PDB file of C-alpha atoms in Angstrom:
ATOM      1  CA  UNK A   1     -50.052   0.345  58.890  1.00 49.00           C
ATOM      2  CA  UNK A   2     -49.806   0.676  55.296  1.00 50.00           C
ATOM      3  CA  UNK A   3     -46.944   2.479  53.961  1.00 52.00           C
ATOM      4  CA  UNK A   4     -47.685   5.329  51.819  1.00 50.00           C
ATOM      5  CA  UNK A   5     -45.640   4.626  49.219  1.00 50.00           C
ATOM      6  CA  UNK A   6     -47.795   1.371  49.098  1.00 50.00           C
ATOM      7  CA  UNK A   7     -51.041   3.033  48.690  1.00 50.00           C
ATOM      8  CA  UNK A   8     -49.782   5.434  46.038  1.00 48.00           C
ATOM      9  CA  UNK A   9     -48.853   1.731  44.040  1.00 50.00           C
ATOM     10  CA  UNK A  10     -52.054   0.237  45.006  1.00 50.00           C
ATOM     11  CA  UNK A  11     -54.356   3.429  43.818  1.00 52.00           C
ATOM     12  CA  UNK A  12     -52.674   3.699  40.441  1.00 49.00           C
ATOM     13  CA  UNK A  13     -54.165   0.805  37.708  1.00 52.00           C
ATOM     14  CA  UNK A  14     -51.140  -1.785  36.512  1.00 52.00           C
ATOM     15  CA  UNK A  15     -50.512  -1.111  32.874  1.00 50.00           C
ATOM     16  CA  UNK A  16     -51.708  -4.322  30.893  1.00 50.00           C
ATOM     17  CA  UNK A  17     -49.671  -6.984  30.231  1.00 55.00           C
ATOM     18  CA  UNK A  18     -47.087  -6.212  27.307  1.00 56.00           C
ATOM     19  CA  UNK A  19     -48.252  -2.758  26.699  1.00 61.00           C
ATOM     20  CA  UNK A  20     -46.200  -0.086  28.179  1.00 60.00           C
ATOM     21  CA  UNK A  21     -48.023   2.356  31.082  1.00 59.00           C
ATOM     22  CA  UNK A  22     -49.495   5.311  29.512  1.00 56.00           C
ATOM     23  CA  UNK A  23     -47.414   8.701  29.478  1.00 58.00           C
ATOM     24  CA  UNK A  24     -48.551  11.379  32.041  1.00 60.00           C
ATOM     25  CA  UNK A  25     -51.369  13.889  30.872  1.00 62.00           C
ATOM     26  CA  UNK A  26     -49.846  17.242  29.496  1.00 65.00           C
ATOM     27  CA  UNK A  27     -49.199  19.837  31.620  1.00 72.00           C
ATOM     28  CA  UNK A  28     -50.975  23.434  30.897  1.00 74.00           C
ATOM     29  CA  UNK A  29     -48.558  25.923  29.745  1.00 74.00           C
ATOM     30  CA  UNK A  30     -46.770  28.687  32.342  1.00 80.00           C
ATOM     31  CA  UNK A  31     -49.453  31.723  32.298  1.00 79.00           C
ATOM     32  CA  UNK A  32     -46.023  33.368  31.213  1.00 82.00           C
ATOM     33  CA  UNK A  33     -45.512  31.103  27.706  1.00 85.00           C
ATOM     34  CA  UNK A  34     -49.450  31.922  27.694  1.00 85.00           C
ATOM     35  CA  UNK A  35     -48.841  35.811  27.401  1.00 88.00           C
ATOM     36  CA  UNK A  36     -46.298  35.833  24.795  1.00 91.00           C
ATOM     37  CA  UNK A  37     -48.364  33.561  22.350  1.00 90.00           C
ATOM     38  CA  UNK A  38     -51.299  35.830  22.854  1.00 91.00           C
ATOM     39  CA  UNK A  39     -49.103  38.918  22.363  1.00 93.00           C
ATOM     40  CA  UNK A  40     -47.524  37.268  19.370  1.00 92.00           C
ATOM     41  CA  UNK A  41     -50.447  36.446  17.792  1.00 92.00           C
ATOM     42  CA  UNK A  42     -51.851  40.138  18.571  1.00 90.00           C
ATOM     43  CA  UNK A  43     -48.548  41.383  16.730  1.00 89.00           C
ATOM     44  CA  UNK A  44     -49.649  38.929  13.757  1.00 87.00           C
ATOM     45  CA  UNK A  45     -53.128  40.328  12.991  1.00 86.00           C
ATOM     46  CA  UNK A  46     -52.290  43.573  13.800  1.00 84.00           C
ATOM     47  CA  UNK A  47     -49.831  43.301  10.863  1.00 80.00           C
ATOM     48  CA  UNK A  48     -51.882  42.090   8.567  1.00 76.00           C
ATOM     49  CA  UNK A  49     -54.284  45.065   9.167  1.00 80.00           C
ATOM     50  CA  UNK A  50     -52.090  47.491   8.800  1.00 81.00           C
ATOM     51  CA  UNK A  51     -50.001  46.435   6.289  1.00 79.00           C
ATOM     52  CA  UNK A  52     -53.279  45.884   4.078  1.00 74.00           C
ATOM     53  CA  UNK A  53     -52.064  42.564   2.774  1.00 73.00           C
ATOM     54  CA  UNK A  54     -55.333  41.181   1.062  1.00 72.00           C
ATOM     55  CA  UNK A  55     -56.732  38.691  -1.351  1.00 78.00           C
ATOM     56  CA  UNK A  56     -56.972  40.499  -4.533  1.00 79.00           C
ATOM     57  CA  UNK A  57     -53.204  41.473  -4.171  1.00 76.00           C
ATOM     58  CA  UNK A  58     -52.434  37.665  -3.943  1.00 78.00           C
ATOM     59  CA  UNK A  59     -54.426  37.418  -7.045  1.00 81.00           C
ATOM     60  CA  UNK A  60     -52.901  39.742  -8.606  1.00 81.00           C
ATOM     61  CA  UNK A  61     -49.677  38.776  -8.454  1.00 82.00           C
ATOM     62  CA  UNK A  62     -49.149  35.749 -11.020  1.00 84.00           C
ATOM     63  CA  UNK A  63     -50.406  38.359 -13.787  1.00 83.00           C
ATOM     64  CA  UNK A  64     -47.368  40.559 -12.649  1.00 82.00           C
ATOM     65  CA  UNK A  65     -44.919  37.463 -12.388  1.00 84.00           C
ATOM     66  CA  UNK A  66     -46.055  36.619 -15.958  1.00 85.00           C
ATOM     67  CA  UNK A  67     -45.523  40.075 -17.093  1.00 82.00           C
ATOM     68  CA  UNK A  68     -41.924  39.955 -15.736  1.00 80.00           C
ATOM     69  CA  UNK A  69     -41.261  36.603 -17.369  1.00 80.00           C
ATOM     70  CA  UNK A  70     -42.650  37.145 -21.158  1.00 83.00           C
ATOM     71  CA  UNK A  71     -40.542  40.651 -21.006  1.00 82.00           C
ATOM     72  CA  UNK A  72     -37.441  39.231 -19.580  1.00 79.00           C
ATOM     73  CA  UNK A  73     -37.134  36.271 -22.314  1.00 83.00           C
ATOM     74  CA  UNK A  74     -35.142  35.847 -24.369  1.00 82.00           C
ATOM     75  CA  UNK A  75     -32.260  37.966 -22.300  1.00 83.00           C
ATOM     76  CA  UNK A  76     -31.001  40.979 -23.942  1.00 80.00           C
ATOM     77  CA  UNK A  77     -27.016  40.391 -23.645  1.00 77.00           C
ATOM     78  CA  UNK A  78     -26.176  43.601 -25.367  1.00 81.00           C
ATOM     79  CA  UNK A  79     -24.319  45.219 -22.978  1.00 81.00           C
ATOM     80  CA  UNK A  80     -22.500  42.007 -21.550  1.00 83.00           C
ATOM     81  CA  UNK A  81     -19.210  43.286 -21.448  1.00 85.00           C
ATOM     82  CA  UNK A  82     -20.791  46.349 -19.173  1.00 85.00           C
ATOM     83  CA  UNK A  83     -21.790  44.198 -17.094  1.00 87.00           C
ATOM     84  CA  UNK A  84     -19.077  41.454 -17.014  1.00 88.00           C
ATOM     85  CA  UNK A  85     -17.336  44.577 -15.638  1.00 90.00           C
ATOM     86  CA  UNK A  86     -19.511  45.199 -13.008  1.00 89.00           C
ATOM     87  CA  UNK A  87     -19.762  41.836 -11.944  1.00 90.00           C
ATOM     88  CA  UNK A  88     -15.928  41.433 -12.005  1.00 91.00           C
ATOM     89  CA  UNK A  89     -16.362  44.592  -9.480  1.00 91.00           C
ATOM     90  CA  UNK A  90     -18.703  43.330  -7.569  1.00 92.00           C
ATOM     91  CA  UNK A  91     -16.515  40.176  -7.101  1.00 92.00           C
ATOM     92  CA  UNK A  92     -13.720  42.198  -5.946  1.00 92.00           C
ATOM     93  CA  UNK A  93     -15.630  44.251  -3.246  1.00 93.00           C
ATOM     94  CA  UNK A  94     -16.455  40.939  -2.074  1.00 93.00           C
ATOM     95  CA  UNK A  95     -13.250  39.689  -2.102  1.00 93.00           C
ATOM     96  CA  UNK A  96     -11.481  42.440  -0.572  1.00 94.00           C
ATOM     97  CA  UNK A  97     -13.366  43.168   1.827  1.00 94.00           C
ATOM     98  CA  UNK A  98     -13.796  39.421   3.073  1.00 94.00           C
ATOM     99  CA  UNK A  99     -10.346  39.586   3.084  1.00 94.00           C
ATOM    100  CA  UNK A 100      -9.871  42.812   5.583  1.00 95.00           C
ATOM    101  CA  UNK A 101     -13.064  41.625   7.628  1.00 95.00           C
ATOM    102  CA  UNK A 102     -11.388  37.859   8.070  1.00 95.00           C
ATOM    103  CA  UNK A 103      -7.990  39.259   9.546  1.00 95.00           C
ATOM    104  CA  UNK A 104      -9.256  41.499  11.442  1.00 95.00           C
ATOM    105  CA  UNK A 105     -11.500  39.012  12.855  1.00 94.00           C
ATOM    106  CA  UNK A 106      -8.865  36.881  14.320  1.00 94.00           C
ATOM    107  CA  UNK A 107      -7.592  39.058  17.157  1.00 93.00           C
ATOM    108  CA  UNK A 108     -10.967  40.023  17.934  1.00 93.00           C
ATOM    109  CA  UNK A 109     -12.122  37.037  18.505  1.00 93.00           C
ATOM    110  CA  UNK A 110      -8.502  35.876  20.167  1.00 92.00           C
ATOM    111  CA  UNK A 111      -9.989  38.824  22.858  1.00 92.00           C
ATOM    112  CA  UNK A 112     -13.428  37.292  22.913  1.00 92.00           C
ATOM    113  CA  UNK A 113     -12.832  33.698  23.342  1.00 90.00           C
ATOM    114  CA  UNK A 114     -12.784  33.423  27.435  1.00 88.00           C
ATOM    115  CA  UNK A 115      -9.571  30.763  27.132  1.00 85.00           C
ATOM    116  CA  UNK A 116      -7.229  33.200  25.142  1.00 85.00           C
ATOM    117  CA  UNK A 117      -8.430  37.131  26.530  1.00 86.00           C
ATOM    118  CA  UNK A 118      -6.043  38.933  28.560  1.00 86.00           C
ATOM    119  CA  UNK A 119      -9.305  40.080  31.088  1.00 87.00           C
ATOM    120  CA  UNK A 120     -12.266  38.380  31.360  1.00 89.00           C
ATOM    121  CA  UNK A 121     -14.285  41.617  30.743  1.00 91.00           C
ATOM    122  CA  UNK A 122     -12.513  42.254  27.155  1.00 92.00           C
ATOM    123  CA  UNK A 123     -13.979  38.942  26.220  1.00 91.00           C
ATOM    124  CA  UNK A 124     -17.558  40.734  27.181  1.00 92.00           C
ATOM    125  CA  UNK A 125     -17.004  43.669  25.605  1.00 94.00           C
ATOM    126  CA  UNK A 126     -15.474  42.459  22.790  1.00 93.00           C
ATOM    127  CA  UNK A 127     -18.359  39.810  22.134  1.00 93.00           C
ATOM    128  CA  UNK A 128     -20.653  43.046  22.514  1.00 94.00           C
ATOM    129  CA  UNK A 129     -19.072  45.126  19.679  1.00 94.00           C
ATOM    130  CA  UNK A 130     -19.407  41.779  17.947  1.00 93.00           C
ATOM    131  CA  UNK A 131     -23.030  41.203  18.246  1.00 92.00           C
ATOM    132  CA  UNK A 132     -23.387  44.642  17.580  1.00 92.00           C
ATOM    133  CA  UNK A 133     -21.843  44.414  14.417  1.00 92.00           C
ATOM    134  CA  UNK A 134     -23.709  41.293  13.492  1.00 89.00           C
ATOM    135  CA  UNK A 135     -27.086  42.915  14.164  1.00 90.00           C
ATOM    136  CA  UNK A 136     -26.889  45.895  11.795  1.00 90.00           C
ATOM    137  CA  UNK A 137     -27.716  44.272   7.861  1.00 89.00           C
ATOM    138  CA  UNK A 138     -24.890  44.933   5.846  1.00 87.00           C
ATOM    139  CA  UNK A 139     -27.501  47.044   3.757  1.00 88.00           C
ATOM    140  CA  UNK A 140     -27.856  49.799   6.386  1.00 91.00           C
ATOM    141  CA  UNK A 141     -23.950  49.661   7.120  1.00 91.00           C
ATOM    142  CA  UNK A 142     -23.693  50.065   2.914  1.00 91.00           C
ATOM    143  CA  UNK A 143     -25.475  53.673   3.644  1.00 91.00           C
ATOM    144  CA  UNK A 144     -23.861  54.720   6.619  1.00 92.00           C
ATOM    145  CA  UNK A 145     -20.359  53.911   4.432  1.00 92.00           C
ATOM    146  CA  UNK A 146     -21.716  55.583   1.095  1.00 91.00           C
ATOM    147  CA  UNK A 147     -22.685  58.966   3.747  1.00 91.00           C
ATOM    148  CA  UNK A 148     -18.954  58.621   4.975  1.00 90.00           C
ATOM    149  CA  UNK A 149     -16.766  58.144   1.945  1.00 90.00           C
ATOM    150  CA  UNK A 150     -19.022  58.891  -0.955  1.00 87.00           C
ATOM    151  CA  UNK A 151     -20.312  56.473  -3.523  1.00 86.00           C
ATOM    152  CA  UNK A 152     -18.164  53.707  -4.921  1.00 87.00           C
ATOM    153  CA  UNK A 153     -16.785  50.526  -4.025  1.00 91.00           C
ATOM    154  CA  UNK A 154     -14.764  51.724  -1.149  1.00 92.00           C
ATOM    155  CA  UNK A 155     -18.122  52.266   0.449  1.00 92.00           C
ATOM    156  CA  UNK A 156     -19.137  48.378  -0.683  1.00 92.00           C
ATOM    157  CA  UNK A 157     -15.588  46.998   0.976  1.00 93.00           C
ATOM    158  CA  UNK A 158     -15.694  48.482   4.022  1.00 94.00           C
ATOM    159  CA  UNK A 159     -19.408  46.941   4.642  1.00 93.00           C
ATOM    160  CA  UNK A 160     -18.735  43.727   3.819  1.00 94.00           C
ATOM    161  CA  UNK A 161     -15.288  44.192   6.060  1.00 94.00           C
ATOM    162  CA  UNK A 162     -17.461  45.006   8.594  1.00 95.00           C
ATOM    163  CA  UNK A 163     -20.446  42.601   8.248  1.00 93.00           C
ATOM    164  CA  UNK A 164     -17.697  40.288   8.029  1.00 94.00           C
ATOM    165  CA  UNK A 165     -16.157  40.994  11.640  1.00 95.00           C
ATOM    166  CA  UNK A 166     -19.681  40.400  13.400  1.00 93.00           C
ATOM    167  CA  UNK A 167     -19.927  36.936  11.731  1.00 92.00           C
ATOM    168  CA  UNK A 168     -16.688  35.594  11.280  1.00 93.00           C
ATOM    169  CA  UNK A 169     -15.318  36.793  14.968  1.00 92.00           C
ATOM    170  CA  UNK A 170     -18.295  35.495  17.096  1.00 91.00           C
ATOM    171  CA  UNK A 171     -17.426  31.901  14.901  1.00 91.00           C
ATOM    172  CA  UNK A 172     -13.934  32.154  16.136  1.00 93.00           C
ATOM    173  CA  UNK A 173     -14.240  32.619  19.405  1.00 91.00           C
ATOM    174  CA  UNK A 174     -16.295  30.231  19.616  1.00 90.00           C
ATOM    175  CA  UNK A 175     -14.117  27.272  17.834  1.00 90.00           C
ATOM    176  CA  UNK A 176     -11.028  28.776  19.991  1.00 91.00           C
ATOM    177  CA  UNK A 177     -12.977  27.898  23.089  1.00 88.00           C
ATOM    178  CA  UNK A 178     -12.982  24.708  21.565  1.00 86.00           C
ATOM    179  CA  UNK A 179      -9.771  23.910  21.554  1.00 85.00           C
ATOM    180  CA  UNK A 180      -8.719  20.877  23.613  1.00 85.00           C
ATOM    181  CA  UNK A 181      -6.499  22.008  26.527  1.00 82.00           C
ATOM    182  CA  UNK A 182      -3.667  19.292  26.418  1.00 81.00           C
ATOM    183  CA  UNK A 183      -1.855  21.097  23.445  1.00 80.00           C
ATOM    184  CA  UNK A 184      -2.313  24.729  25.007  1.00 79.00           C
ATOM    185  CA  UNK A 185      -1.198  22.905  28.802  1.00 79.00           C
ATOM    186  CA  UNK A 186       1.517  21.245  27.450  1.00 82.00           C
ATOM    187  CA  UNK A 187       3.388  24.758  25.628  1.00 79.00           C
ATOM    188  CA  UNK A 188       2.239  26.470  28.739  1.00 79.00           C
ATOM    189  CA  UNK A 189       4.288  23.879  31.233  1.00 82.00           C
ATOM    190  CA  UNK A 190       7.076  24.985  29.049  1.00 82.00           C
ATOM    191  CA  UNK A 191       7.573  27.994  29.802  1.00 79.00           C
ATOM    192  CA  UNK A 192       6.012  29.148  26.683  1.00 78.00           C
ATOM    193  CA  UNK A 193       4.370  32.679  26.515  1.00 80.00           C
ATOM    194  CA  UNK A 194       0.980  33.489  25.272  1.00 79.00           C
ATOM    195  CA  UNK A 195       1.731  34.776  21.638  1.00 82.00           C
ATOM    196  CA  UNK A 196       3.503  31.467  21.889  1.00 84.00           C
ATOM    197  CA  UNK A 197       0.373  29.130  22.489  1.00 83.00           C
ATOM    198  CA  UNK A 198      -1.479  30.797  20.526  1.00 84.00           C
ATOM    199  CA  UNK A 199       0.671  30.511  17.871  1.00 83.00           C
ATOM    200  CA  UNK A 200       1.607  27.012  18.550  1.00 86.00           C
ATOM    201  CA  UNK A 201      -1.903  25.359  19.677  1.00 84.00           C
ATOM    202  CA  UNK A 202      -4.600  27.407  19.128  1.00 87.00           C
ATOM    203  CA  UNK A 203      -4.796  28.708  15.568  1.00 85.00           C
ATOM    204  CA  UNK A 204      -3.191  25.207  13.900  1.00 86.00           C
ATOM    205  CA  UNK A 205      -6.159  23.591  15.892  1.00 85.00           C
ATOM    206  CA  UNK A 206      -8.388  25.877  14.883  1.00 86.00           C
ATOM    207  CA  UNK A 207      -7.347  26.656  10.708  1.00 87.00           C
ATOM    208  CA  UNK A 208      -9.744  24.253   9.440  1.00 84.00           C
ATOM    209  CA  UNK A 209     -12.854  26.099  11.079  1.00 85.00           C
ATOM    210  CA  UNK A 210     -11.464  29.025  10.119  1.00 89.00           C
ATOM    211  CA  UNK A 211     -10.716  28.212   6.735  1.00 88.00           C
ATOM    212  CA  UNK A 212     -14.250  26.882   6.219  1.00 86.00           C
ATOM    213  CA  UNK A 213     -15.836  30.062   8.229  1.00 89.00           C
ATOM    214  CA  UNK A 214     -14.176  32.168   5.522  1.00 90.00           C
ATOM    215  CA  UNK A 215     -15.163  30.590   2.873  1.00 88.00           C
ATOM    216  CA  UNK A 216     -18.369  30.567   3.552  1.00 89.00           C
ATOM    217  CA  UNK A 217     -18.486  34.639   4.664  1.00 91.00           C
ATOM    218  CA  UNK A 218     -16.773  34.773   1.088  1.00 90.00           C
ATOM    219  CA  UNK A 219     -20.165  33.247  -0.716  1.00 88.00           C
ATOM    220  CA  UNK A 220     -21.946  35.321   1.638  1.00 89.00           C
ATOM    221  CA  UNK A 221     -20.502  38.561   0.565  1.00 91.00           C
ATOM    222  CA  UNK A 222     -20.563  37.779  -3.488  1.00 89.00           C
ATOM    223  CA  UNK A 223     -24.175  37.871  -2.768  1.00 87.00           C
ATOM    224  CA  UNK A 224     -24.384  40.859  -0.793  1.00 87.00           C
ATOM    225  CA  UNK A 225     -22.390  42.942  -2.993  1.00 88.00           C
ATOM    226  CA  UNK A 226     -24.565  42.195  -5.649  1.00 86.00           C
ATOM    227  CA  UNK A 227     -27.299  44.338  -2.797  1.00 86.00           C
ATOM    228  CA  UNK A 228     -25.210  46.852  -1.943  1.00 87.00           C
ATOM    229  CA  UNK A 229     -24.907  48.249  -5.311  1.00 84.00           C
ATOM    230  CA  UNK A 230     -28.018  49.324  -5.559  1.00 85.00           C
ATOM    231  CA  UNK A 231     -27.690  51.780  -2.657  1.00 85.00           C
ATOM    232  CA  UNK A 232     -24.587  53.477  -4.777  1.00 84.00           C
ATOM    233  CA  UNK A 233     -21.623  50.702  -3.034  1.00 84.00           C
ATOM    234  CA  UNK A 234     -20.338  49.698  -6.493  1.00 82.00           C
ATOM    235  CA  UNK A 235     -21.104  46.503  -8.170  1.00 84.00           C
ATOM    236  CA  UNK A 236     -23.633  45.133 -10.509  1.00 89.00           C
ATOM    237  CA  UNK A 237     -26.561  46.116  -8.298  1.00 85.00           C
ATOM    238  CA  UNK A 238     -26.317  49.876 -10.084  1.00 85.00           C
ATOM    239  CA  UNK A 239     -27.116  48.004 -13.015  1.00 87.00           C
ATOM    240  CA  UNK A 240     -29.974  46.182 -11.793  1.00 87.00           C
ATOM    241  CA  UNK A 241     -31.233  48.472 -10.336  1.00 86.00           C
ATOM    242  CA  UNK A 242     -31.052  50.610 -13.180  1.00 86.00           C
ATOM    243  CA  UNK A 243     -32.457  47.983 -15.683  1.00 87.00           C
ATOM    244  CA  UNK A 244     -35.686  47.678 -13.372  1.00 85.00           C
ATOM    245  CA  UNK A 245     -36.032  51.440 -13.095  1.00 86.00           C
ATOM    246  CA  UNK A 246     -36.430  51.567 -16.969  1.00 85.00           C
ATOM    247  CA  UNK A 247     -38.493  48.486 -16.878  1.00 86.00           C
ATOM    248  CA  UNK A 248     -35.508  46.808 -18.900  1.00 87.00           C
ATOM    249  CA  UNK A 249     -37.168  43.086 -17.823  1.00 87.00           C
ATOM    250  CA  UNK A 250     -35.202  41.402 -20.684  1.00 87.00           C
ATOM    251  CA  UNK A 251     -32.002  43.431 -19.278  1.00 88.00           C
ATOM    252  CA  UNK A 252     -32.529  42.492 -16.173  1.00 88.00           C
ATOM    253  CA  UNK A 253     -32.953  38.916 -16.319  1.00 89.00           C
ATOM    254  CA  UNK A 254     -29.600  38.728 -17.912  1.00 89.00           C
ATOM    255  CA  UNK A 255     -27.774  40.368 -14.949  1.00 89.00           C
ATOM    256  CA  UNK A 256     -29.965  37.879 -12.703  1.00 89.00           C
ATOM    257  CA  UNK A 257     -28.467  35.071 -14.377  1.00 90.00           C
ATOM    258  CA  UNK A 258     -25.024  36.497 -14.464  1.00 89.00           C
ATOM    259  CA  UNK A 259     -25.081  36.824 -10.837  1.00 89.00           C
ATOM    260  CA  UNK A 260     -26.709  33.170 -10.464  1.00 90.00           C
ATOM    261  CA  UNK A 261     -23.767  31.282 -11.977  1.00 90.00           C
ATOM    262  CA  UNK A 262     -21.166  33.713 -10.337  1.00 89.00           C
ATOM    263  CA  UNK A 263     -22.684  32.463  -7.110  1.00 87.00           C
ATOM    264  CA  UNK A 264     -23.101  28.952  -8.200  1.00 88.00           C
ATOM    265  CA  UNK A 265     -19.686  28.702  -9.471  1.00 89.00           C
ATOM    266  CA  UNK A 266     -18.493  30.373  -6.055  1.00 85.00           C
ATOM    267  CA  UNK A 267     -20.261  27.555  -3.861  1.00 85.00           C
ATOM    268  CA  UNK A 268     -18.347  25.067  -6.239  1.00 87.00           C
ATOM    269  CA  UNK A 269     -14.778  26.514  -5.353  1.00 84.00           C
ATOM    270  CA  UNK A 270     -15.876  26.417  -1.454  1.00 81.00           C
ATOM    271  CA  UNK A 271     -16.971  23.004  -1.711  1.00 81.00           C
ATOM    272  CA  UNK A 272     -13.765  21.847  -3.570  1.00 84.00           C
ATOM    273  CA  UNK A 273     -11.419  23.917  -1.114  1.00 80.00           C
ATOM    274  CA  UNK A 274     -13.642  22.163   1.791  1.00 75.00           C
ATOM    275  CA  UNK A 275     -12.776  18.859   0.108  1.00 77.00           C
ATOM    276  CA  UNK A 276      -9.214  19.354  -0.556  1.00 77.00           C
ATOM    277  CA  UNK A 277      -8.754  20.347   3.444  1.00 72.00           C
ATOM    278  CA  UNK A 278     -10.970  17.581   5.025  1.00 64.00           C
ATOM    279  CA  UNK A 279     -10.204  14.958   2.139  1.00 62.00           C
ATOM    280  CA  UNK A 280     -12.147  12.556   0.436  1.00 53.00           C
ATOM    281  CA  UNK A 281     -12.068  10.071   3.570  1.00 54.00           C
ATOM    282  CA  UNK A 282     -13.894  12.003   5.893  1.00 54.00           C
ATOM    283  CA  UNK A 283     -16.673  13.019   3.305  1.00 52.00           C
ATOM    284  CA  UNK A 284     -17.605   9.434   2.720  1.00 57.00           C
ATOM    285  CA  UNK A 285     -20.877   7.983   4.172  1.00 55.00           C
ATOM    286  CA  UNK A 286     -20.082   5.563   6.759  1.00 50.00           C
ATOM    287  CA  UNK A 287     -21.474   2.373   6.546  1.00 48.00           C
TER     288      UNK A 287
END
């Protein structure tokens, strides 16, 4: 009696010589996977129907690019020391409140990494007011702020602090659950109390992240600044906003390029404080 194994082998055709066998036929997708392209897909045209995107407006919209451009050159830089103030302010709502949002950031996510929270359902909670943070655009928390304190760049700081919680904190957790265990282990066999570890093994192992996290939220909130101006947070968006109102092109072209270079030159500092911490060693490719 043949074994069945044996028949299987004997049914299915040898793959020629020197070629490898040919890959298995693709499976059809789960009737599930099926559903949500359909659905997404339904989402898609519906869209374009209703939000009466068309041809001609497509068309149309070089003329009003070119429009922009021949009534933004040359700048106008008039008013440069206005809005060398502005900027500087916008700069400092960034600042600050990167600042307040990175401290604060640390014990929350200290609670919301699952190797340094005192209760494993503080982690989850914690991670929850987190995400929820992180969810809301930094625009929307920019109103809510500017409905709370009034206009000015109190109302800019304290969303950026905030947008700066939800990112930098889930970030941190995440690199303190990172942390090898030998260092943390070793202070613990010691005797050594939590505030001890953590000060000891977790946040030395852990500064570099950190360091680079910040930095980055930093260049993240120079830019959004520059948004939440326009809703009445401070900054040089009032400006630009302002300048488009009036149709100011060549006005607003030079606040556009003030705010390109501020960014530019704030990328430059991150890189070179990125350098300076991970040294020129571990930059270069290896061979």
């Amino acid at each position: 009696m043949t074994h069945p194994s044996t028949e299987a082998a004997m049914r299915t055709p040898p793959a020629a010589e020197g070629r490898p066998a040919a890959p298995p036929r693709s499976k059809p997708p789960r009737w599930s996977t099926s559903v949500i392209v359909v659905l997404l897909l339904g989402l898609a045209v519906n869209g374009l129907i209703r939000m009466d995107i068309s041809i001609e407006r497509l068309f149309r919209a070089p003329e009003n690019v070119w429009r922009f451009l021949s009534g933004a050159f040359p700048p106008d830089a008039q008013r440069f020391p206005n809005f060398a103030e502005a900027m500087l302010e916008t700069i400092e709502i960034a600042l600050i409140g990167t600042i307040i949002g990175v401290v604060l950031s640390v014990p929350a996510a200290l609670l919301a990494a699952q190797n340094t929270t005192p209760w494993k359902p503080l982690a989850h909670a914690v991670r929850f007011v987190l995400t929820s943070l992180r969810a809301i655009p930094d625009l929307v928390w920019a109103l809510i702020f500017v409905m709370a304190v009034g206009l000015g760049p109190l109302a800019g700081i304290l969303a950026i602090a905030v947008d700066v919680i939800g990112f930098a904190g889930r970030f941190f957790a995440e690199r303190i659950e990172e942390v090898e265990r030998g260092p943390i282990d070793a202070l613990r066999s010691t005797g050594a109390n939590e505030i001890s570890i953590v000060v000891g093994a977790v946040l030395p192992a852990s500064f570099a992240s950190f360091t680079a996290t910040s930095l980055y939220c930093l260049e993240k909130s120079i830019r959004g600044a520059t948004v939440l101006g326009m809703v009445g947070a401070g900054g040089i968006g009032g400006e630009l906003t302002t300048a488009f109102s009036l149709r100011q092109f060549d006005t607003a072209f030079a606040i556009i390029l003030m705010i390109l270079v501020v960014v530019l030159l704030a990328e430059q500092l991150s890189a070179m404080v990125r350098r300076r911490m991970l040294g020129a060693d571990q930059l270069t490719r290896a061979v």
